[in-house]
Amino acid sequence: MTLSPTSPFSSSSTRVRSSLPRSLPSLTTLTPQPPTSRATEKASPTSLSPSYIVKKKGVPDLTMVDLPGITRVPVHGQPENIYEQISDIIMKYITPKESIILNVLSATVDFPTCESIRMSQCVDKPGQRTLAVVTKVDKAPEGLLEKVTSDDVNIGLGYVCVRNRVGNETYEEARAEEKRLFRENPLLLAMEKSIVGVDMLAHKLTQIQATGISKCLPEIQRKINRKLDRYTAELNQMPEILSTLADALRAFMRILSAAKESLRKLLIRGDFEEFPEDLDFHATTRVFNMHEKYSQQLPSQYPIFEEEFLMEEIGVLEENTSICLPNFLGRSAFQAILKKKLKLVADAPRDHVIDVWRYIEDVVTRVLLLHSVNFPQLQSSIRAAAHNVIDKMRKRSLHTVKEIIEMEMAADYTSNPYYTMRWNELMKGQGAFKESIDDHTKPTTLELDGIGIVEVGHLRCYGDMAVMAFDLRMRMMVYWNIVMLRLIDGMALHVVFNIKRLVEDEMEEEIAKNLVGEDMTGLGKMMEESTSIAARRVRLKTSIKLLKDPSKYWPRFVTAVPALSNK
């Protein structure tokens, strides 16, 4: 832990720090560049970056930030918002809770009126991390004891009164004069030794640092142990270094077996425990959703695009007339309408299988790449193999879809008893329909089961052909439901069967052929550890070593830091 006491907000901070003894632990002094150069009195841009660093090897690091003094009125070309700029700099460094605010106050001023006190109280109202350094005590010793003991401004870490170095005094001379001042000045004699002198300031800063570190030690140790455990586990999970073809073959079979089991869970069993949050991997659900969407795309009702009832059927009957028995419904008319209607939906099953296999390819590829992540040299071949096998399955499905549509067009058949039962129900309305056609005194509107209210007046001129058209419409309505059900159920069975076939048979064969090959080139690649994996292995080993090394010194360090804070 680095303790970061933030130094005062006035320019006198420089003089205090320059008087700190050489016994003080290393001070890393970070000084944001003030908005005006004191040497040239020319305006310069305000910078939040540290500009001066002093370190001492072998001692604890104590970072101090020398913040610029507060300026309310711009001078010598300073920007109009100089106060806001400096306030922002100060607040940036004093806001973090781990920072200690070293508030330098002149003995000549009234503490509650100081702008620096107001700003520090904005971020540390109880004063728990604020330490006050009172300078120029030799200039205004009157009433100083009462000021620092009454603590009207909540300085939680207490006060330290110091004498500034004057002129060309050496460090030793300044300290001697300081001791003489507090020893001989009658107004300062009553001050406790624990709140006077630069040496005491250095001691307090060291104690604050040690106390802060000691509070953080248990959590630091826990974080180190957690990181060590994580890195060790990660190193153990890395692939072993393969030295023979037999080792490479075993590793390859482990990858293939693990990927196959994952795909069984995702694509066949619907077990998503490996990827509970990634919905894209919930394959059985996604495929079901695709099938539902496909089912909704197919018209559940017999599609009709005519303006007048039965005119489509009459047109087909007229075009399929031949020399035959009267009132005989020929198969050619039925098939002509069936083919016409099937062409309307022929693209839906084709698009459905394309979408399904596109999704399956994504899942299969991602699973294979996840299981082969330790062998990046194989992943391009794995991706190509996955694409090849899915492409083969896609072409097979498209061929099946084409055959299904062609079979439906070639033959009109069903053994489903629903066809005869429902057709008989619909044909019960044929008598009323024929009566409305033959008897011109009857109303020209008629309500039919499965259709609703229809206008039949325009059909009276067609006579028996209208009755045949009625029969054809009823047959088509019933048979259409059966065809749609076959397209829905058939596609579902086809997709499920071929996904299982892919996982259990096709995938393993294709990947083995692409990756291993007859000359074992793929296995040879596995024996060549990639630079990224090798670098990762070295990095993990280095990190583990660095985390283990401090453990040897940890007990001594844990004992030493509290002892330092109690001195």
Coordinates of C-alpha atoms in Angstrom, one line a residue:
M1 CA 0.0 0.0 0.0
T2 CA 1.2 3.5 -0.8
L3 CA 0.1 6.1 1.7
S4 CA -0.6 9.4 -0.1
P5 CA -0.6 12.3 2.3
T6 CA -1.7 15.3 0.3
S7 CA 0.4 18.4 1.1
P8 CA -1.0 21.8 1.9
F9 CA -2.7 24.2 -0.4
S10 CA -0.4 27.2 0.2
S11 CA 3.0 28.0 -1.1
S12 CA 4.5 27.6 2.3
S13 CA 4.3 23.8 1.8
T14 CA 7.6 23.9 0.0
R15 CA 9.4 25.4 2.9
V16 CA 8.0 22.8 5.3
R17 CA 8.9 19.9 3.1
S18 CA 12.4 21.2 2.6
S19 CA 12.9 21.2 6.3
L20 CA 11.9 17.5 6.7
P21 CA 14.8 15.4 8.3
R22 CA 16.8 12.9 6.4
S23 CA 15.4 10.1 8.6
L24 CA 12.0 10.5 7.0
P25 CA 11.1 7.6 4.7
S26 CA 11.4 8.2 1.0
L27 CA 9.2 11.1 -0.2
T28 CA 7.9 10.8 -3.7
T29 CA 7.0 14.4 -4.2
L30 CA 4.4 15.0 -6.9
T31 CA 4.0 18.7 -7.7
P32 CA 1.3 19.7 -10.2
Q33 CA 2.6 22.6 -12.3
P34 CA 1.2 25.9 -11.0
P35 CA -0.6 28.1 -13.5
T36 CA 2.1 30.8 -13.3
S37 CA 5.9 30.4 -13.4
R38 CA 7.3 32.2 -10.3
A39 CA 10.6 32.9 -12.0
T40 CA 9.2 34.6 -15.1
E41 CA 5.7 35.6 -13.8
K42 CA 4.4 34.5 -17.2
A43 CA 1.2 32.5 -17.6
S44 CA 1.5 28.8 -18.2
P45 CA -1.1 26.1 -18.6
T46 CA -2.3 24.3 -15.5
S47 CA -1.1 20.7 -15.4
L48 CA -2.4 17.8 -13.4
S49 CA 0.7 15.7 -14.1
P50 CA 3.4 15.2 -11.5
S51 CA 6.6 17.1 -12.3
Y52 CA 9.1 16.1 -9.7
I53 CA 9.9 12.8 -8.1
V54 CA 12.4 11.9 -5.4
K55 CA 12.9 8.3 -4.3
K56 CA 15.2 6.6 -1.9
K57 CA 16.0 2.9 -2.3
G58 CA 15.4 0.5 0.6
V59 CA 12.8 2.5 2.6
P60 CA 9.0 2.7 2.5
D61 CA 7.6 4.9 -0.2
L62 CA 5.5 7.9 0.9
T63 CA 4.0 9.9 -1.8
M64 CA 3.4 13.6 -1.2
V65 CA 1.6 15.9 -3.7
D66 CA 2.6 19.6 -3.4
L67 CA -0.5 21.3 -4.5
P68 CA -0.5 24.9 -5.8
G69 CA -1.7 27.8 -3.6
I70 CA -5.3 29.0 -4.0
T71 CA -5.5 32.1 -6.3
R72 CA -8.8 34.0 -6.5
V73 CA -7.7 37.0 -8.6
P74 CA -5.9 36.3 -11.9
V75 CA -2.6 38.1 -12.2
H76 CA 0.1 38.4 -15.0
G77 CA -2.0 36.9 -17.7
Q78 CA -3.5 34.0 -15.7
P79 CA -6.8 32.6 -17.1
E80 CA -10.0 34.1 -15.7
N81 CA -11.0 30.7 -14.3
I82 CA -7.7 30.3 -12.4
Y83 CA -9.6 29.7 -9.1
E84 CA -11.7 26.9 -10.6
Q85 CA -8.7 25.3 -12.3
I86 CA -6.7 25.2 -9.0
S87 CA -9.8 24.0 -7.0
D88 CA -10.2 21.1 -9.5
I89 CA -6.6 20.1 -9.1
I90 CA -6.8 20.2 -5.3
M91 CA -10.1 18.3 -5.1
K92 CA -8.7 15.6 -7.5
Y93 CA -5.9 14.8 -5.0
I94 CA -7.7 15.2 -1.7
T95 CA -10.9 13.4 -2.5
P96 CA -9.6 9.7 -2.5
K97 CA -10.3 8.2 0.9
E98 CA -6.8 6.7 1.0
S99 CA -5.1 10.1 0.8
I100 CA -4.0 12.0 3.9
I101 CA -4.6 15.8 3.7
L102 CA -1.5 17.6 5.1
N103 CA -3.0 21.0 5.7
V104 CA -0.4 23.8 6.2
L105 CA -1.7 26.7 8.2
S106 CA 0.1 29.9 9.1
A107 CA 0.1 30.8 12.8
T108 CA -0.7 34.3 11.8
V109 CA -4.2 33.6 10.4
D110 CA -7.5 32.5 11.9
F111 CA -7.8 28.8 11.2
P112 CA -11.6 28.7 10.6
T113 CA -11.3 31.3 7.9
C114 CA -8.7 29.4 5.8
E115 CA -9.9 28.4 2.3
S116 CA -7.8 25.2 2.5
I117 CA -9.7 24.1 5.7
R118 CA -13.0 24.7 3.9
M119 CA -12.0 22.6 1.0
S120 CA -10.6 19.7 3.1
Q121 CA -13.8 19.6 5.1
C122 CA -15.8 19.2 1.9
V123 CA -14.2 15.7 1.5
D124 CA -13.3 14.9 5.1
K125 CA -15.8 16.6 7.4
P126 CA -14.9 14.6 10.5
G127 CA -11.2 15.3 9.8
Q128 CA -10.2 11.7 10.2
R129 CA -7.6 11.9 7.5
T130 CA -6.5 15.5 7.9
L131 CA -3.2 16.5 9.6
A132 CA -2.4 20.2 10.2
V133 CA 1.0 21.7 10.1
V134 CA 1.2 25.2 11.7
T135 CA 4.1 27.3 10.3
K136 CA 5.6 30.7 11.4
V137 CA 5.1 29.9 15.0
D138 CA 8.0 32.2 15.8
K139 CA 6.1 35.1 14.1
A140 CA 2.8 34.7 16.0
P141 CA 3.2 32.6 19.2
E142 CA 0.5 34.4 21.0
G143 CA -2.7 32.3 21.5
L144 CA -1.2 29.5 19.4
L145 CA -1.6 26.9 22.2
E146 CA -5.3 27.7 22.5
K147 CA -5.8 27.4 18.7
V148 CA -4.3 24.0 18.4
T149 CA -5.9 22.5 21.6
S150 CA -9.4 23.9 21.0
D151 CA -9.5 22.4 17.5
D152 CA -12.4 24.4 16.2
V153 CA -11.9 23.0 12.6
N154 CA -11.9 19.3 13.3
I155 CA -8.3 18.2 12.6
G156 CA -8.7 14.5 13.3
L157 CA -5.0 13.6 13.0
G158 CA -3.9 16.5 15.2
Y159 CA -1.5 19.5 14.8
V160 CA 2.2 19.8 14.5
C161 CA 3.8 23.2 15.0
V162 CA 7.0 24.0 13.2
R163 CA 9.5 26.8 12.6
N164 CA 10.3 27.6 9.0
R165 CA 13.9 27.7 7.9
V166 CA 15.1 31.3 7.6
G167 CA 17.5 32.6 4.9
N168 CA 20.6 30.5 4.4
E169 CA 20.2 28.3 7.5
T170 CA 21.4 24.8 7.1
Y171 CA 19.1 21.9 8.0
E172 CA 21.0 21.3 11.3
E173 CA 20.9 25.0 12.2
A174 CA 17.2 25.3 11.5
R175 CA 16.4 22.3 13.7
A176 CA 18.6 23.6 16.5
E177 CA 16.8 27.0 16.3
E178 CA 13.4 25.2 16.3
K179 CA 14.3 23.2 19.5
R180 CA 15.5 26.4 21.2
L181 CA 12.3 28.2 20.2
F182 CA 10.0 25.7 21.7
R183 CA 12.3 25.3 24.8
E184 CA 12.7 29.0 25.6
N185 CA 9.7 30.9 24.3
P186 CA 7.4 31.3 27.3
L187 CA 4.3 31.3 25.0
L188 CA 5.3 27.9 23.5
L189 CA 6.7 26.1 26.5
A190 CA 3.4 24.6 27.5
M191 CA 3.0 22.8 24.2
E192 CA 3.4 19.0 24.4
K193 CA 6.5 17.5 22.7
S194 CA 4.2 15.3 20.6
I195 CA 2.9 18.3 18.6
V196 CA 6.1 20.4 17.9
G197 CA 9.0 20.1 15.5
V198 CA 9.7 18.9 12.0
D199 CA 11.1 15.6 13.5
M200 CA 7.7 15.0 15.1
L201 CA 6.0 15.7 11.8
A202 CA 8.2 13.1 10.1
H203 CA 7.4 10.6 12.8
K204 CA 3.7 11.2 12.6
L205 CA 3.7 10.7 8.8
T206 CA 5.6 7.5 9.2
Q207 CA 3.2 6.3 11.8
I208 CA 0.2 7.2 9.6
Q209 CA 1.8 5.3 6.7
A210 CA 2.5 2.2 8.9
T211 CA -1.0 2.2 10.4
G212 CA -2.6 2.4 7.0
I213 CA -0.5 -0.4 5.7
S214 CA -1.2 -2.6 8.7
K215 CA -4.9 -2.2 8.2
C216 CA -4.6 -3.3 4.6
L217 CA -2.3 -6.2 5.1
P218 CA -4.9 -9.0 5.7
E219 CA -6.9 -7.9 2.5
I220 CA -3.6 -7.7 0.5
Q221 CA -2.7 -11.2 1.6
R222 CA -6.1 -12.5 0.7
K223 CA -5.9 -10.9 -2.8
I224 CA -2.4 -12.3 -3.3
N225 CA -3.6 -15.8 -2.3
R226 CA -6.6 -15.6 -4.5
K227 CA -4.6 -14.4 -7.5
L228 CA -2.0 -17.2 -6.8
D229 CA -4.7 -19.8 -6.7
R230 CA -6.2 -18.5 -10.0
Y231 CA -2.9 -18.4 -11.8
T232 CA -2.0 -21.9 -10.5
A233 CA -5.4 -23.3 -11.7
E234 CA -5.0 -21.6 -15.0
L235 CA -1.5 -23.1 -15.5
N236 CA -2.8 -26.5 -14.5
Q237 CA -5.5 -26.2 -17.1
M238 CA -3.1 -25.4 -19.9
P239 CA -2.4 -28.2 -22.4
E240 CA 0.5 -30.5 -21.7
I241 CA 3.5 -30.1 -23.9
L242 CA 3.1 -32.8 -26.6
S243 CA 6.3 -34.6 -27.6
T244 CA 5.0 -37.6 -29.6
L245 CA 2.3 -38.3 -32.1
A246 CA 0.6 -40.6 -29.6
D247 CA 0.4 -37.7 -27.1
A248 CA -1.0 -35.5 -29.8
L249 CA -3.6 -38.1 -30.8
R250 CA -4.7 -38.5 -27.2
A251 CA -5.1 -34.7 -26.8
F252 CA -7.0 -34.5 -30.1
M253 CA -9.4 -37.3 -29.0
R254 CA -10.0 -35.5 -25.7
I255 CA -10.9 -32.3 -27.5
L256 CA -13.2 -34.1 -29.9
S257 CA -14.8 -36.1 -27.1
A258 CA -15.4 -33.1 -24.9
A259 CA -16.8 -31.1 -27.8
K260 CA -19.1 -34.0 -28.8
E261 CA -20.5 -34.3 -25.3
S262 CA -21.1 -30.5 -25.1
L263 CA -23.0 -30.7 -28.4
R264 CA -25.0 -33.6 -27.2
K265 CA -26.1 -31.5 -24.3
L266 CA -26.9 -28.4 -26.3
L267 CA -28.3 -29.9 -29.5
I268 CA -29.9 -33.2 -28.4
R269 CA -30.7 -33.3 -24.6
G270 CA -31.4 -29.6 -24.0
D271 CA -29.0 -29.4 -21.1
F272 CA -27.6 -25.9 -20.9
E273 CA -25.6 -26.1 -17.6
E274 CA -22.3 -25.2 -19.5
F275 CA -23.7 -22.0 -20.8
P276 CA -26.6 -21.0 -18.5
E277 CA -26.4 -17.3 -19.4
D278 CA -25.6 -17.4 -23.1
L279 CA -29.0 -17.9 -24.7
D280 CA -27.4 -18.4 -28.1
F281 CA -26.1 -21.8 -26.9
H282 CA -29.6 -23.0 -25.8
A283 CA -29.9 -24.8 -29.1
T284 CA -32.9 -27.0 -28.6
T285 CA -35.0 -24.0 -27.6
R286 CA -33.7 -21.9 -30.4
V287 CA -34.4 -24.6 -33.0
F288 CA -37.9 -25.0 -31.5
N289 CA -38.5 -21.3 -31.9
M290 CA -37.4 -21.5 -35.5
H291 CA -39.8 -24.3 -36.1
E292 CA -42.6 -22.4 -34.5
K293 CA -41.9 -19.5 -36.8
Y294 CA -41.8 -21.8 -39.8
S295 CA -45.2 -23.3 -38.8
Q296 CA -46.8 -19.9 -38.5
Q297 CA -45.5 -19.0 -42.0
L298 CA -47.5 -21.9 -43.5
P299 CA -51.2 -21.0 -44.1
S300 CA -53.3 -23.0 -41.7
Q301 CA -56.4 -22.3 -43.8
Y302 CA -56.8 -23.2 -47.4
P303 CA -55.5 -20.1 -49.4
I304 CA -58.2 -18.4 -51.5
F305 CA -57.5 -15.5 -53.7
E306 CA -60.8 -15.3 -55.7
E307 CA -63.3 -12.5 -55.6
E308 CA -66.3 -14.7 -56.1
F309 CA -67.0 -18.0 -54.4
L310 CA -65.8 -21.2 -56.3
M311 CA -64.8 -19.3 -59.4
E312 CA -61.2 -20.6 -59.1
E313 CA -62.4 -24.2 -59.0
I314 CA -64.8 -23.6 -61.9
G315 CA -61.9 -22.2 -64.0
V316 CA -59.8 -25.3 -63.3
L317 CA -62.7 -27.6 -64.0
E318 CA -63.3 -25.9 -67.3
E319 CA -59.7 -26.3 -68.3
N320 CA -59.6 -30.0 -67.3
T321 CA -62.8 -31.2 -69.1
S322 CA -62.6 -34.2 -71.3
I323 CA -64.8 -36.9 -72.8
C324 CA -66.0 -38.7 -69.7
L325 CA -69.0 -39.5 -67.6
P326 CA -71.0 -36.5 -66.5
N327 CA -70.7 -35.2 -62.9
F328 CA -67.5 -37.0 -62.5
L329 CA -64.7 -35.2 -60.5
G330 CA -61.5 -36.0 -62.3
R331 CA -58.2 -36.3 -60.4
S332 CA -56.5 -33.9 -62.8
A333 CA -58.5 -30.9 -61.6
F334 CA -57.7 -31.7 -58.0
Q335 CA -54.0 -32.0 -58.7
A336 CA -53.9 -28.8 -60.8
I337 CA -55.2 -26.8 -57.8
L338 CA -53.0 -28.7 -55.4
K339 CA -49.9 -27.9 -57.3
K340 CA -50.8 -24.3 -57.7
K341 CA -51.3 -23.9 -53.9
L342 CA -48.2 -25.9 -53.0
K343 CA -46.0 -23.5 -55.1
L344 CA -47.2 -20.7 -52.8
V345 CA -45.5 -22.4 -49.8
A346 CA -42.6 -24.3 -51.4
D347 CA -40.0 -21.7 -50.3
A348 CA -41.0 -21.8 -46.6
P349 CA -39.5 -25.3 -45.8
R350 CA -36.4 -24.5 -47.9
D351 CA -35.8 -21.2 -46.0
H352 CA -36.4 -23.0 -42.7
V353 CA -33.7 -25.6 -43.1
I354 CA -31.3 -23.0 -44.4
D355 CA -31.9 -20.9 -41.2
V356 CA -31.6 -24.0 -38.9
W357 CA -28.3 -25.1 -40.4
R358 CA -26.9 -21.6 -40.3
Y359 CA -27.6 -21.5 -36.6
I360 CA -26.3 -25.1 -36.0
E361 CA -23.1 -24.2 -37.8
D362 CA -22.6 -21.2 -35.5
V363 CA -23.1 -23.3 -32.4
V364 CA -21.0 -26.2 -33.5
T365 CA -18.1 -23.9 -34.6
R366 CA -18.2 -22.0 -31.3
V367 CA -18.2 -25.1 -29.2
L368 CA -15.3 -26.7 -31.2
L369 CA -13.3 -23.5 -30.9
L370 CA -13.9 -23.2 -27.2
H371 CA -12.7 -26.8 -26.6
S372 CA -9.6 -26.3 -28.9
V373 CA -8.7 -22.8 -27.5
N374 CA -5.3 -24.2 -26.3
F375 CA -4.4 -25.2 -29.8
P376 CA -4.9 -22.0 -31.9
Q377 CA -2.8 -23.5 -34.7
L378 CA -5.7 -26.0 -35.3
Q379 CA -8.6 -23.6 -35.2
S380 CA -8.6 -22.5 -38.8
S381 CA -8.8 -26.2 -39.8
I382 CA -11.5 -26.9 -37.2
R383 CA -13.6 -23.9 -38.5
A384 CA -13.2 -25.2 -42.1
A385 CA -14.1 -28.8 -41.0
A386 CA -17.2 -27.5 -39.2
H387 CA -18.3 -25.5 -42.3
N388 CA -17.8 -28.5 -44.6
V389 CA -19.8 -30.9 -42.5
I390 CA -22.6 -28.4 -42.0
D391 CA -22.6 -27.6 -45.7
K392 CA -23.1 -31.3 -46.4
M393 CA -26.0 -31.6 -44.0
R394 CA -27.5 -28.4 -45.4
K395 CA -27.4 -29.8 -49.0
R396 CA -28.9 -33.1 -47.8
S397 CA -31.8 -31.2 -46.1
L398 CA -32.4 -29.0 -49.2
H399 CA -32.6 -32.2 -51.3
T400 CA -35.1 -33.7 -48.8
V401 CA -37.2 -30.6 -48.9
K402 CA -37.3 -30.6 -52.6
E403 CA -38.4 -34.3 -52.7
I404 CA -41.1 -33.7 -50.1
I405 CA -42.6 -30.9 -52.1
E406 CA -42.4 -32.9 -55.3
M407 CA -44.0 -35.9 -53.6
E408 CA -46.9 -33.8 -52.5
M409 CA -47.4 -32.5 -56.0
A410 CA -47.0 -36.0 -57.5
A411 CA -49.5 -37.8 -55.4
D412 CA -52.7 -36.9 -53.5
Y413 CA -53.0 -39.5 -50.8
T414 CA -53.7 -39.9 -47.1
S415 CA -54.7 -42.7 -44.9
N416 CA -55.8 -40.3 -42.2
P417 CA -59.4 -40.9 -41.3
Y418 CA -59.8 -37.2 -40.6
Y419 CA -60.0 -36.6 -44.3
T420 CA -63.1 -38.7 -44.9
M421 CA -64.7 -37.7 -41.7
R422 CA -64.3 -34.0 -42.2
W423 CA -65.1 -34.1 -45.9
N424 CA -68.4 -35.8 -45.1
E425 CA -69.2 -33.1 -42.5
L426 CA -68.5 -30.3 -45.0
M427 CA -70.5 -32.1 -47.8
K428 CA -73.6 -31.9 -45.6
G429 CA -74.0 -28.4 -46.9
Q430 CA -74.0 -29.6 -50.6
G431 CA -77.8 -30.2 -50.6
A432 CA -78.6 -26.6 -49.5
F433 CA -76.0 -25.3 -51.9
K434 CA -77.5 -27.3 -54.9
E435 CA -81.0 -26.2 -53.9
S436 CA -79.9 -22.5 -54.0
I437 CA -78.3 -23.0 -57.4
D438 CA -81.3 -24.8 -58.9
D439 CA -84.1 -22.8 -57.3
H440 CA -83.8 -19.2 -58.3
T441 CA -86.4 -18.2 -55.8
K442 CA -84.1 -19.1 -53.0
P443 CA -81.9 -16.5 -51.4
T444 CA -78.5 -16.0 -53.1
T445 CA -76.6 -16.0 -49.8
L446 CA -75.8 -19.2 -47.9
E447 CA -74.0 -20.1 -44.7
L448 CA -71.6 -23.0 -45.0
D449 CA -69.7 -25.0 -42.4
G450 CA -66.0 -24.1 -42.4
I451 CA -66.5 -21.2 -44.8
G452 CA -69.2 -18.8 -43.5
I453 CA -71.7 -16.8 -45.4
V454 CA -71.1 -16.8 -49.2
E455 CA -72.8 -15.4 -52.3
V456 CA -74.0 -18.1 -54.7
G457 CA -76.1 -16.1 -57.2
H458 CA -73.3 -15.9 -59.8
L459 CA -73.0 -19.7 -59.8
R460 CA -76.6 -20.5 -61.0
C461 CA -75.6 -20.3 -64.6
Y462 CA -73.0 -23.1 -64.1
G463 CA -75.4 -25.8 -62.8
D464 CA -73.8 -29.1 -62.2
M465 CA -70.3 -27.7 -62.7
A466 CA -70.9 -25.5 -59.7
V467 CA -71.9 -28.6 -57.6
M468 CA -68.6 -30.3 -58.7
A469 CA -66.7 -27.1 -57.8
F470 CA -68.3 -27.2 -54.4
D471 CA -67.1 -30.9 -53.9
L472 CA -63.6 -29.9 -55.1
R473 CA -63.4 -27.0 -52.7
M474 CA -64.4 -29.2 -49.7
R475 CA -61.9 -31.9 -50.6
M476 CA -59.1 -29.3 -51.0
M477 CA -59.9 -27.6 -47.7
V478 CA -59.6 -30.9 -45.8
Y479 CA -56.6 -32.2 -47.7
W480 CA -54.8 -28.9 -47.4
N481 CA -54.8 -29.2 -43.6
I482 CA -53.3 -32.7 -43.9
V483 CA -50.6 -31.5 -46.3
M484 CA -49.6 -28.6 -44.0
L485 CA -49.4 -31.0 -41.0
R486 CA -47.1 -33.3 -43.0
L487 CA -44.9 -30.3 -44.0
I488 CA -44.7 -29.2 -40.3
D489 CA -44.2 -32.6 -38.7
G490 CA -42.0 -33.9 -41.5
M491 CA -39.6 -30.9 -41.2
A492 CA -39.5 -31.3 -37.4
L493 CA -38.6 -35.0 -37.6
H494 CA -36.1 -34.3 -40.4
V495 CA -34.3 -31.5 -38.4
V496 CA -34.1 -33.4 -35.1
F497 CA -32.9 -36.6 -36.8
N498 CA -30.2 -34.9 -38.8
I499 CA -28.9 -32.8 -35.9
K500 CA -28.5 -36.1 -34.0
R501 CA -26.9 -37.7 -37.0
L502 CA -24.5 -34.7 -37.3
V503 CA -23.4 -34.9 -33.6
E504 CA -23.1 -38.7 -33.4
D505 CA -21.7 -39.6 -36.8
E506 CA -20.9 -36.9 -39.4
M507 CA -19.0 -34.4 -37.3
E508 CA -16.4 -36.7 -35.9
E509 CA -15.6 -38.3 -39.2
E510 CA -15.3 -34.9 -41.1
I511 CA -13.1 -33.3 -38.4
A512 CA -10.8 -36.3 -38.1
K513 CA -10.4 -36.4 -41.9
N514 CA -9.7 -32.6 -42.1
L515 CA -7.4 -32.3 -39.0
V516 CA -5.6 -35.6 -38.8
G517 CA -5.5 -36.7 -42.5
E518 CA -3.6 -39.7 -43.9
D519 CA -0.2 -38.2 -43.2
M520 CA -1.0 -37.0 -39.6
T521 CA -0.2 -33.4 -40.5
G522 CA -2.8 -32.1 -38.1
L523 CA -1.3 -34.0 -35.2
G524 CA 2.1 -32.6 -36.1
K525 CA 0.7 -29.1 -35.8
M526 CA -0.5 -29.9 -32.3
M527 CA 3.0 -30.7 -31.2
E528 CA 4.1 -27.3 -32.3
E529 CA 3.0 -25.1 -29.4
S530 CA 1.9 -21.7 -30.6
T531 CA 3.8 -18.6 -29.6
S532 CA 0.8 -17.2 -27.8
I533 CA 0.3 -20.3 -25.7
A534 CA 4.0 -20.5 -24.9
A535 CA 4.1 -16.9 -23.9
R536 CA 1.0 -17.4 -21.8
R537 CA 2.7 -20.4 -20.0
V538 CA 5.8 -18.3 -19.3
R539 CA 3.8 -15.4 -18.1
L540 CA 1.8 -17.5 -15.7
K541 CA 4.9 -19.2 -14.3
T542 CA 6.6 -15.8 -13.8
S543 CA 3.5 -14.4 -12.1
I544 CA 3.2 -17.4 -9.8
K545 CA 6.9 -17.1 -8.9
L546 CA 6.5 -13.4 -8.1
L547 CA 3.4 -14.1 -6.0
K548 CA 5.1 -16.9 -4.1
D549 CA 8.3 -15.0 -3.3
P550 CA 6.8 -12.4 -1.0
S551 CA 5.1 -15.3 1.0
K552 CA 8.5 -16.2 2.4
Y553 CA 8.9 -12.8 4.0
W554 CA 5.2 -12.2 4.8
P555 CA 5.3 -13.2 8.5
R556 CA 8.2 -10.9 9.2
F557 CA 6.6 -8.1 7.3
V558 CA 3.3 -8.5 9.1
T559 CA 5.2 -8.2 12.4
A560 CA 7.4 -5.3 11.4
V561 CA 4.8 -2.9 10.1
P562 CA 2.7 -2.7 13.3
A563 CA 5.9 -2.3 15.3
L564 CA 6.8 0.6 13.1
S565 CA 3.5 2.3 13.7
N566 CA 3.9 2.0 17.5
K567 CA 7.3 3.6 17.7

